[in-house]
Amino acid sequence: MSSVDAAWLGMEDPTNLMMVTGVLALDGNVDLKRLRALLDKRLAPFGRFHQRVVRPRLRAGILHWQDDPHFDIGNHVSHIALPTPGGDKALRDLVSELMSTALDTTKPLWHVHLIDGHDRGSVVLARIHHSIADGIALVRVMLSLTDPSPTAAPPRRRSNHANDAGPIDWLPAAIGRGVAAGQHLLDNPSRIADVARLSAQGAYRLGRLIVLPPDPATAFKGRLGRRKRAAWSTPIPLEDFKAIGTAFGATVNDVLVATATGALRRYLERRGEPTAGLSIRASVPVNLRPAADAHKLGNSFGLVFLTLPVGVVDPVKRLGSIKKAMDELKRSPEALVAYGVLNVMGLAPVEVERMGLRFFGSKATAVLTNVPGPREPLYLAGRKLDKVMFWVPQSGHLGLGISILSYAGGVMLGVATDEGLVADPERIVEAFGREFDSLRAAARRKPGRTRIKAHV
């Protein structure tokens, strides 16, 4: 097991499980037997999904992967029926419960749940440990289960390699566009060619990270408990975010992050907390995987700290501040520095690793991820994939996770919180919609604006 993958395994804590949780909502019902057969076939190229973690007998030993001699797909795919009458609230409660439930460490670290009783069709919920791979690869794994049409033939397998990811062709193209294709919000910093200059800049950035003061106390920070809460939005047209960006000379990512920042401001104000002059930091994963390695599993990303100007009242000025901060990070080697820190932490004793987590975790309030997904609708087991959402773990003992996902022309926001800190993440989701309305209205008032459709 690589030291970075081991680092994610070492971060596991009962109050902060290191799982990526994904939800695929289908337009129609899927049979459990068919889903198990599909998973058994489509996950065959991913050898890691048939392997369990073996811990060394000696404390100084190295963790490694081992084929599970008793692997049975039935142990990893189960059925759950939502209580009557079903609906979004029942699904949110179930997702929250499963997000708070640890995986069986004696088996390969993943589980898929087929959920029935939710409105228009079945829901497939996947829980996959972060030590298997990062978000860029795990989104690829989930979407490798899908087809471009209801009757499409299954894609051809790649080699049966332990770290091979499956056959989805939209992801490498996304990386090639310089856009985050998994946990990737900023442009790839790997364009820095001068190693000597990178080393000097890296040392400087590491020094800056170390001396960063802790993030201020807000409702989002505090002692964590074992129960988590999840919420998500309805899709908003991606074209509207593009039009807002065009109106103000910003990227879609800038607009999305600014909208999320405004939602956090609205939530804090609702709780009566002061926001004047408040800035908090988000830990943002940045993809470091070369396009040629897009098909591989494992963890290949760094983290950067992005300042979110929650205290800025005007949404347009807030967007300008976000754009400036994002542009600066795009030119920074900070992600590579953070990847190196993770590498070292994975080799260190558990006590040292946890000290490092607490130290760097104190400098942020949230984890913020953005996944540009497929542009066209997909199908799973013959059923149209209606909605897709995911949540990454909040490493560093953080209690707030914000996930942004685009799929088939729409954008959704997902929020994961510690129940003891924020028991109502759906309020943040609602605030995201209102903040989007504010930015859209401002863009409409701007001369020479691009036409923005009304969002229903």
Tab-separated table of C-alpha atoms in Angstrom, residues 237-399:
chain	number	residue	atom	x	y	z
A	237	PRO	CA	-28.893	24.544	-15.100
A	238	LEU	CA	-25.133	24.620	-15.680
A	239	GLU	CA	-25.644	27.145	-18.481
A	240	ASP	CA	-26.905	29.658	-15.924
A	241	PHE	CA	-23.665	29.402	-13.943
A	242	LYS	CA	-21.732	29.845	-17.192
A	243	ALA	CA	-23.772	32.947	-18.047
A	244	ILE	CA	-23.095	34.467	-14.618
A	245	GLY	CA	-19.390	33.780	-15.081
A	246	THR	CA	-19.419	35.396	-18.519
A	247	ALA	CA	-21.167	38.484	-17.147
A	248	PHE	CA	-18.485	39.035	-14.509
A	249	GLY	CA	-15.380	37.630	-16.223
A	250	ALA	CA	-15.229	34.605	-13.929
A	251	THR	CA	-15.084	30.850	-14.444
A	252	VAL	CA	-17.897	28.449	-13.627
A	253	ASN	CA	-15.817	27.209	-10.681
A	254	ASP	CA	-15.486	30.771	-9.382
A	255	VAL	CA	-19.259	31.208	-9.519
A	256	LEU	CA	-19.960	27.868	-7.847
A	257	VAL	CA	-17.569	28.547	-4.968
A	258	ALA	CA	-18.876	32.103	-4.535
A	259	THR	CA	-22.437	30.777	-4.403
A	260	ALA	CA	-21.484	28.186	-1.783
A	261	THR	CA	-19.693	30.878	0.243
A	262	GLY	CA	-22.797	33.045	0.188
A	263	ALA	CA	-24.859	30.070	1.352
A	264	LEU	CA	-22.593	29.647	4.387
A	265	ARG	CA	-22.979	33.347	5.176
A	266	ARG	CA	-26.771	33.090	5.010
A	267	TYR	CA	-26.755	30.038	7.273
A	268	LEU	CA	-24.610	31.702	9.935
A	269	GLU	CA	-26.812	34.803	9.860
A	270	ARG	CA	-29.887	32.595	10.287
A	271	ARG	CA	-28.310	31.197	13.453
A	272	GLY	CA	-27.576	34.684	14.716
A	273	GLU	CA	-23.798	34.420	14.403
A	274	PRO	CA	-21.738	37.513	13.489
A	275	THR	CA	-20.334	37.491	9.957
A	276	ALA	CA	-18.857	40.994	9.616
A	277	GLY	CA	-15.264	40.695	8.426
A	278	LEU	CA	-15.402	36.902	8.688
A	279	SER	CA	-13.240	34.716	6.454
A	280	ILE	CA	-12.938	30.954	6.763
A	281	ARG	CA	-10.809	28.476	4.845
A	282	ALA	CA	-11.843	25.464	2.830
A	283	SER	CA	-9.513	22.561	2.156
A	284	VAL	CA	-9.771	21.985	-1.598
A	285	PRO	CA	-8.508	18.769	-3.253
A	286	VAL	CA	-6.514	19.364	-6.445
A	287	ASN	CA	-5.946	16.610	-8.977
A	288	LEU	CA	-2.267	15.748	-9.549
A	289	ARG	CA	-2.888	12.681	-11.700
A	290	PRO	CA	-1.491	12.934	-15.261
A	291	ALA	CA	-4.051	12.334	-18.008
A	292	ALA	CA	-2.202	9.144	-18.972
A	293	ASP	CA	-2.913	7.737	-15.477
A	294	ALA	CA	-6.579	8.733	-15.380
A	295	HIS	CA	-7.643	5.065	-15.433
A	296	LYS	CA	-5.721	4.139	-12.273
A	297	LEU	CA	-6.926	3.863	-8.700
A	298	GLY	CA	-5.020	5.164	-5.680
A	299	ASN	CA	-4.745	8.646	-4.202
A	300	SER	CA	-3.080	11.253	-6.370
A	301	PHE	CA	-4.126	14.694	-5.260
A	302	GLY	CA	-2.956	17.519	-3.072
A	303	LEU	CA	-4.845	19.954	-0.879
A	304	VAL	CA	-4.885	23.736	-0.923
A	305	PHE	CA	-6.438	26.178	1.525
A	306	LEU	CA	-8.914	28.502	-0.165
A	307	THR	CA	-10.087	31.577	1.748
A	308	LEU	CA	-13.867	32.028	1.630
A	309	PRO	CA	-14.837	35.693	2.261
A	310	VAL	CA	-18.029	34.960	4.191
A	311	GLY	CA	-18.044	38.487	5.612
A	312	VAL	CA	-18.403	40.196	2.213
A	313	VAL	CA	-22.049	41.269	1.927
A	314	ASP	CA	-22.256	42.055	-1.795
A	315	PRO	CA	-22.436	38.815	-3.857
A	316	VAL	CA	-20.620	40.361	-6.841
A	317	LYS	CA	-17.738	41.637	-4.696
A	318	ARG	CA	-17.623	38.227	-3.023
A	319	LEU	CA	-17.325	36.605	-6.459
A	320	GLY	CA	-14.446	38.966	-7.287
A	321	SER	CA	-12.619	38.000	-4.092
A	322	ILE	CA	-13.102	34.306	-4.814
A	323	LYS	CA	-11.818	34.698	-8.375
A	324	LYS	CA	-8.678	36.474	-7.166
A	325	ALA	CA	-7.973	33.786	-4.557
A	326	MET	CA	-8.594	30.974	-7.040
A	327	ASP	CA	-6.313	32.560	-9.642
A	328	GLU	CA	-3.499	32.812	-7.097
A	329	LEU	CA	-3.843	29.171	-6.073
A	330	LYS	CA	-3.737	28.029	-9.691
A	331	ARG	CA	-0.186	29.378	-9.916
A	332	SER	CA	0.843	27.931	-6.568
A	333	PRO	CA	2.695	24.654	-5.837
A	334	GLU	CA	0.734	24.336	-2.580
A	335	ALA	CA	-1.087	21.187	-3.753
A	336	LEU	CA	2.213	19.433	-4.467
A	337	VAL	CA	3.498	20.466	-1.046
A	338	ALA	CA	0.388	19.057	0.639
A	339	TYR	CA	0.746	15.802	-1.304
A	340	GLY	CA	4.296	15.522	-0.008
A	341	VAL	CA	3.074	16.115	3.546
A	342	LEU	CA	0.491	13.321	3.137
A	343	ASN	CA	3.258	11.059	1.847
A	344	VAL	CA	5.354	11.674	4.946
A	345	MET	CA	2.372	11.308	7.269
A	346	GLY	CA	1.610	7.901	5.763
A	347	LEU	CA	5.083	6.730	6.808
A	348	ALA	CA	4.911	8.206	10.302
A	349	PRO	CA	3.637	6.498	13.467
A	350	VAL	CA	-0.113	6.830	14.041
A	351	GLU	CA	0.369	9.261	16.932
A	352	VAL	CA	2.478	11.582	14.775
A	353	GLU	CA	-0.011	11.369	11.914
A	354	ARG	CA	-2.891	12.336	14.182
A	355	MET	CA	-0.944	15.273	15.569
A	356	GLY	CA	-0.373	16.467	12.009
A	357	LEU	CA	-4.059	16.064	11.200
A	358	ARG	CA	-5.106	18.130	14.197
A	359	PHE	CA	-2.529	20.794	13.366
A	360	PHE	CA	-3.505	21.257	9.717
A	361	GLY	CA	-7.197	20.603	10.402
A	362	SER	CA	-7.287	23.589	12.745
A	363	LYS	CA	-6.455	25.854	9.805
A	364	ALA	CA	-9.657	25.079	7.857
A	365	THR	CA	-13.392	24.860	8.471
A	366	ALA	CA	-14.634	22.787	5.543
A	367	VAL	CA	-13.679	20.440	2.729
A	368	LEU	CA	-14.855	21.709	-0.666
A	369	THR	CA	-14.912	19.514	-3.771
A	370	ASN	CA	-16.193	19.976	-7.314
A	371	VAL	CA	-16.747	17.162	-9.813
A	372	PRO	CA	-17.556	17.908	-13.459
A	373	GLY	CA	-19.404	14.770	-14.531
A	374	PRO	CA	-20.697	13.463	-17.867
A	375	ARG	CA	-22.495	15.986	-20.033
A	376	GLU	CA	-24.960	13.467	-21.456
A	377	PRO	CA	-27.503	11.292	-19.579
A	378	LEU	CA	-26.359	7.795	-18.612
A	379	TYR	CA	-28.144	4.534	-17.796
A	380	LEU	CA	-27.614	1.917	-15.110
A	381	ALA	CA	-29.070	-1.573	-15.541
A	382	GLY	CA	-31.339	-0.181	-18.252
A	383	ARG	CA	-32.660	2.677	-16.095
A	384	LYS	CA	-31.897	6.340	-16.717
A	385	LEU	CA	-29.556	7.912	-14.188
A	386	ASP	CA	-31.655	10.805	-12.935
A	387	LYS	CA	-29.401	12.397	-10.304
A	388	VAL	CA	-25.887	11.870	-8.979
A	389	MET	CA	-24.427	13.146	-5.716
A	390	PHE	CA	-21.403	12.331	-3.574
A	391	TRP	CA	-19.738	13.336	-0.321
A	392	VAL	CA	-16.070	13.022	0.581
A	393	PRO	CA	-14.799	12.533	4.140
A	394	GLN	CA	-13.894	15.627	6.133
A	395	SER	CA	-10.274	14.824	6.932
A	396	GLY	CA	-8.497	16.700	9.696
A	397	HIS	CA	-11.453	16.468	12.096
A	398	LEU	CA	-13.531	18.973	10.140
A	399	GLY	CA	-17.298	18.982	10.515
